[in-house]
Structures are given as C-alpha cells and as structure tokens.
Short mmCIF file of C-alpha atoms in Angstrom, two decimals:
data_model
loop_
_atom_site.label_atom_id
_atom_site.label_comp_id
_atom_site.label_asym_id
_atom_site.label_seq_id
_atom_site.Cartn_x
_atom_site.Cartn_y
_atom_site.Cartn_z
CA MET A 1289 -38.45 -2.45 -66.02
CA LYS A 1290 -35.35 -3.92 -67.60
CA LYS A 1291 -33.84 -4.60 -64.16
CA LYS A 1292 -37.03 -6.37 -63.06
CA LEU A 1293 -36.90 -8.61 -66.13
CA ILE A 1294 -33.28 -9.45 -65.37
CA VAL A 1295 -34.17 -10.30 -61.75
CA VAL A 1296 -37.14 -12.44 -62.85
CA ALA A 1297 -35.00 -14.23 -65.44
CA ALA A 1298 -32.30 -14.87 -62.82
CA LEU A 1299 -34.88 -16.27 -60.38
CA ILE A 1300 -36.29 -18.56 -63.08
CA ILE A 1301 -32.79 -19.84 -63.85
CA VAL A 1302 -32.03 -20.44 -60.15
CA ILE A 1303 -35.37 -22.15 -59.45
CA GLY A 1304 -35.02 -24.22 -62.62
CA GLY A 1305 -31.53 -25.28 -61.59
CA VAL A 1306 -32.70 -26.26 -58.11
CA LEU A 1307 -35.61 -28.29 -59.52
CA LEU A 1308 -33.30 -30.06 -61.97
CA TYR A 1309 -30.94 -30.94 -59.10
CA LEU A 1310 -33.79 -32.20 -56.90
CA ASN A 1311 -35.08 -34.32 -59.78
CA HIS A 1312 -31.61 -35.72 -60.59
CA MET A 1313 -30.96 -36.64 -56.95
CA ASN A 1314 -34.51 -38.01 -56.41
CA TYR A 1315 -35.32 -35.58 -53.62
CA TRP A 1316 -38.88 -34.39 -52.81
CA PRO A 1317 -41.09 -33.63 -54.72
CA PHE A 1318 -39.57 -35.99 -57.33
CA GLN A 1319 -38.63 -38.83 -54.98
CA ASP A 1320 -41.74 -41.01 -55.34
CA GLU A 1321 -40.61 -44.44 -53.99
CA LYS A 1322 -36.94 -44.02 -54.88
CA ALA A 1323 -34.02 -43.76 -52.46
CA ALA A 1324 -33.47 -40.05 -51.79
CA GLY A 1325 -30.11 -38.54 -52.66
CA ILE A 1326 -29.20 -41.29 -55.15
CA PRO A 1327 -29.43 -40.56 -58.90
CA ASP A 1328 -31.11 -43.17 -61.11
CA GLY A 1329 -28.86 -46.14 -61.86
CA GLU A 1330 -26.38 -45.39 -59.07
CA ILE A 1331 -25.14 -46.96 -55.83
CA LYS A 1332 -23.83 -45.17 -52.75
CA SER A 1333 -22.19 -46.15 -49.50
CA VAL A 1334 -24.17 -44.59 -46.63
CA ASP A 1335 -22.25 -42.93 -43.81
CA THR A 1336 -23.51 -44.61 -40.64
CA THR A 1337 -21.22 -42.70 -38.25
CA SER A 1338 -24.08 -40.49 -37.01
CA LYS A 1339 -26.30 -43.55 -36.48
CA LYS A 1340 -23.95 -45.39 -34.11
CA ASP A 1341 -25.55 -46.41 -30.84
CA GLU A 1342 -25.20 -49.12 -28.18
CA LEU A 1343 -26.32 -51.83 -30.63
CA SER A 1344 -23.47 -51.02 -33.03
CA LEU A 1345 -21.02 -51.92 -30.26
CA LEU A 1346 -22.24 -55.51 -30.58
CA LEU A 1347 -21.20 -55.71 -34.24
CA ALA A 1348 -17.73 -56.67 -35.39
CA ALA A 1349 -18.43 -54.99 -38.74
CA ASN A 1350 -21.41 -53.34 -40.41
CA GLY A 1351 -22.40 -51.05 -43.24
CA GLU A 1352 -25.21 -49.65 -45.35
CA ILE A 1353 -25.61 -48.98 -49.06
CA ALA A 1354 -28.41 -47.33 -51.03
CA TYR A 1355 -29.23 -47.73 -54.71
CA ASN A 1356 -31.73 -46.83 -57.44
CA ILE A 1357 -31.68 -49.17 -60.42
CA LYS A 1358 -33.94 -51.04 -62.81
CA ALA A 1359 -32.78 -54.67 -62.73
CA LYS A 1360 -34.03 -58.25 -62.79
CA SER A 1361 -32.07 -59.35 -59.74
CA MET A 1362 -30.07 -58.22 -56.73
CA SER A 1363 -27.99 -60.92 -55.05
CA VAL A 1364 -25.71 -60.87 -52.01
CA TYR A 1365 -23.00 -63.55 -52.11
CA PHE A 1366 -20.42 -64.97 -49.71
CA ASP A 1367 -17.34 -66.33 -51.49
CA VAL A 1368 -14.24 -68.08 -50.18
CA TYR A 1369 -11.03 -68.34 -52.22
CA ASP A 1370 -7.91 -70.41 -51.55
CA ARG A 1371 -5.38 -68.44 -53.55
CA ASP A 1372 -7.23 -67.82 -56.85
CA LYS A 1373 -9.44 -70.92 -56.62
CA ARG A 1374 -13.01 -70.32 -55.45
CA VAL A 1375 -13.95 -73.01 -52.94
CA ARG A 1376 -17.29 -71.61 -51.75
CA HIS A 1377 -20.00 -69.53 -53.43
CA ASP A 1378 -23.11 -69.08 -51.25
CA ILE A 1379 -26.16 -66.86 -51.61
CA VAL A 1380 -26.84 -64.76 -48.51
CA THR A 1381 -30.05 -63.22 -49.89
CA GLU A 1382 -31.50 -62.21 -53.24
CA GLY A 1383 -34.45 -60.58 -54.95
CA MET A 1384 -35.51 -61.57 -58.46
CA SER A 1385 -38.16 -60.78 -61.09
CA GLU A 1386 -38.77 -61.86 -64.68
CA GLU A 1387 -38.54 -58.30 -66.00
CA ASN A 1388 -36.54 -55.22 -65.08
CA THR A 1389 -38.04 -53.82 -61.88
CA GLN A 1390 -37.28 -50.56 -60.09
CA MET A 1391 -35.12 -51.41 -57.08
CA SER A 1392 -34.82 -48.41 -54.78
CA GLU A 1393 -33.58 -49.81 -51.52
CA ASN A 1394 -31.28 -49.49 -48.55
CA LEU A 1395 -29.26 -52.62 -47.78
CA ILE A 1396 -28.01 -52.78 -44.21
CA TRP A 1397 -25.69 -55.57 -43.11
CA GLY A 1398 -23.96 -56.50 -39.89
CA ILE A 1399 -21.70 -59.16 -38.40
CA PRO A 1400 -22.50 -59.85 -34.72
CA GLY A 1401 -19.60 -60.24 -32.31
CA PHE A 1402 -16.41 -58.45 -31.42
CA ASP A 1403 -13.85 -60.05 -33.75
CA VAL A 1404 -14.41 -59.87 -37.49
CA PHE A 1405 -12.09 -62.87 -37.92
CA ASN A 1406 -14.24 -64.98 -35.61
CA ALA A 1407 -17.48 -64.13 -37.43
CA THR A 1408 -20.19 -66.79 -37.31
CA GLU A 1409 -23.16 -64.99 -38.88
CA ILE A 1410 -24.09 -62.25 -41.33
CA ARG A 1411 -27.39 -60.39 -40.95
CA VAL A 1412 -28.98 -58.38 -43.75
CA ILE A 1413 -31.93 -55.97 -43.79
CA ILE A 1414 -33.30 -54.65 -47.08
CA SER A 1415 -35.67 -51.70 -46.62
CA GLN A 1416 -37.83 -49.89 -49.16
CA ASP A 1417 -40.55 -47.30 -48.60
CA GLY A 1418 -41.08 -48.27 -44.96
CA ALA A 1419 -41.14 -52.04 -45.55
CA SER A 1420 -38.21 -54.32 -44.77
CA ALA A 1421 -37.04 -57.88 -45.32
CA HIS A 1422 -34.58 -59.71 -43.06
CA ALA A 1423 -32.11 -62.47 -43.88
CA SER A 1424 -29.29 -64.22 -42.04
CA TYR A 1425 -26.44 -66.44 -43.16
CA ALA A 1426 -24.49 -68.81 -40.92
CA ILE A 1427 -20.79 -68.66 -41.78
CA PRO A 1428 -19.43 -72.23 -42.02
CA LYS A 1429 -16.82 -73.29 -39.47
CA GLY A 1430 -13.23 -73.22 -40.63
CA VAL A 1431 -13.64 -70.31 -43.04
CA PHE A 1432 -11.30 -68.02 -41.11
CA VAL A 1433 -7.96 -69.82 -40.94
CA ASP A 1434 -4.90 -68.66 -39.01
CA GLY A 1435 -2.58 -66.16 -40.61
CA GLU A 1436 -0.01 -63.70 -39.31
CA ASN A 1437 -1.01 -61.07 -41.87
CA SER A 1438 -4.77 -60.60 -41.88
CA GLY A 1439 -6.87 -57.63 -42.87
CA ALA A 1440 -10.48 -56.65 -43.45
CA GLU A 1441 -11.94 -53.93 -45.66
CA THR A 1442 -15.46 -52.47 -45.75
CA HIS A 1443 -17.25 -51.18 -48.87
CA ALA A 1444 -14.34 -51.61 -51.29
CA PHE A 1445 -16.04 -49.81 -54.17
CA GLU A 1446 -16.58 -46.29 -55.45
CA ASP A 1447 -19.99 -44.61 -55.39
CA GLY A 1448 -21.47 -44.01 -58.82
CA LYS A 1449 -23.12 -45.64 -61.83
CA ILE A 1450 -24.04 -49.29 -61.32
CA GLU A 1451 -22.49 -51.73 -63.76
CA LYS A 1452 -24.67 -54.83 -64.03
CA GLY A 1453 -22.78 -58.04 -63.33
CA LYS A 1454 -20.06 -56.22 -61.37
CA GLU A 1455 -19.23 -57.29 -57.81
CA TYR A 1456 -19.71 -54.51 -55.24
CA VAL A 1457 -17.75 -55.55 -52.15
CA LEU A 1458 -19.44 -55.03 -48.78
CA GLU A 1459 -16.71 -56.71 -46.71
CA ALA A 1460 -13.50 -58.50 -47.67
CA TRP A 1461 -11.15 -60.52 -45.49
CA SER A 1462 -7.59 -61.38 -46.54
CA ILE A 1463 -5.56 -64.00 -44.68
CA SER A 1464 -1.92 -64.80 -45.34
CA LYS A 1465 1.08 -66.23 -43.49
CA LYS A 1466 3.28 -63.62 -45.12
CA GLY A 1467 2.72 -60.04 -46.16
CA GLY A 1468 0.80 -59.64 -49.41
CA MET A 1469 0.79 -56.83 -51.92
CA GLU A 1470 -2.01 -54.28 -52.01
CA SER A 1471 -4.40 -54.35 -54.96
CA SER A 1472 -7.08 -51.97 -56.20
CA SER A 1473 -9.38 -54.94 -56.88
CA VAL A 1474 -10.21 -57.63 -54.35
CA PHE A 1475 -11.19 -59.96 -57.19
CA SER A 1476 -8.05 -59.50 -59.28
CA LYS A 1477 -6.19 -62.75 -59.97
CA ASP A 1478 -2.89 -61.32 -58.72
CA SER A 1479 -4.48 -60.19 -55.46
CA LEU A 1480 -6.13 -63.58 -54.87
CA LYS A 1481 -2.95 -65.51 -55.68
CA ASP A 1482 -1.01 -63.39 -53.22
CA LYS A 1483 -3.23 -64.39 -50.27
CA ASP A 1484 -3.60 -67.79 -48.64
CA ARG A 1485 -7.33 -67.18 -48.29
CA THR A 1486 -9.70 -64.41 -49.32
CA VAL A 1487 -13.28 -64.16 -48.08
CA ILE A 1488 -15.66 -61.74 -49.79
CA LEU A 1489 -19.20 -60.53 -49.05
CA TYR A 1490 -20.58 -58.67 -52.06
CA VAL A 1491 -23.69 -57.64 -54.00
CA VAL A 1492 -24.38 -58.03 -57.74
CA PHE A 1493 -27.15 -56.52 -59.90
CA LYS A 1494 -28.27 -58.15 -63.17
#
C-alpha cells in the first residue's frame, strides 16, 4: 500500500511538472493563440535550416523570429548610419494599438537576390493563428557603398525576455575601407564610429 502511494505521488509530481512546462512554453493544451514554444514575454530566433527549399536559394539573406508579448506596438525599421550619425530611419512595417495587446506572431523576412550587398528590397511576412500580413520595402539606391572590409550579420541578439524599446537586430551590414573592431552591440557608439557605414534592419516593441 505504501509503495502504491509512493508511485502515485511520483506520477502526480511528474505529470504536474510536465503540465507546468507545457503551460510555461505555451504548448498544447495551453497554447490558445500564442506562438508555441515561446514563454510569455519572450522572443526567439527560429531555426529555418530544415525549411530550406528552392525558394530560399533566391534569397541573399533571410530569417524568422517568434514572440509572445503584450505591447502597444511592434515596428520594423531600416536605419543607415555614416559613422555614428544616423542619416536614414525608415519604417518597413508596423502594428499598433492604443492599449497593450497580445502579440503572438512569427515574423519572417527575406532579401531577394544573390548578393546581400546589392540588396534592393526587403520582404516581410507576419503570421498569427493562420492569418498573415505582407509588407515590402524598397531599399534606396546608394545605401550600400564600396568598402574593402564589409560584413553582414543575421539575428544579432540573444533569445529571451523582451525589453521594450530595445532594438532586436534582424540583419546588420557594416562597410569600411579599413578593418574595424568587433563589438558586442551593433548600435554601440564605438562600433558605429569604427565603420564608414552601418545599415541595420531591426524590430522594436513598445
């Protein structure tokens, strides 16, 4: 009898732990309309390696993020810096509401072409619960100047708790005639000053 009680107690603990995990990660049966596998208030870079197909070969760069957050706005921006001076600040797409609204979405973006430094357009798809919205942004001519030392970085952020007002980098381009130092933050003043031009595609929640 005592052994049975121990077994039952152990099963209750295990089942309870599993249910708590499923609830925390927003998996079924607790998912509702939220992005599965993402805890409330967090952002995550989605591994698209397994999704690659013939269409991905037509993209110079692409990525996908997922997030669950209550916010008034989600905005995707395209910024251009000459050294540490911002010379362009464009909205690629945004969603806004007067009050905090549950945003549980997958944001998929892609840059058509074969050379990320000859990019002319950015395409964005925001999907939620089977519905999706599309947006495109034409990159102005002359944004990508010549430079011997150029580099591009995708999803330059760590998965985890979303900090409202923080820039989450989707793609960043650095262009310089000489080698520049590495920096942990694309937006740091030292990093920007060290490059002739920095171009940044990023998302902000408020």
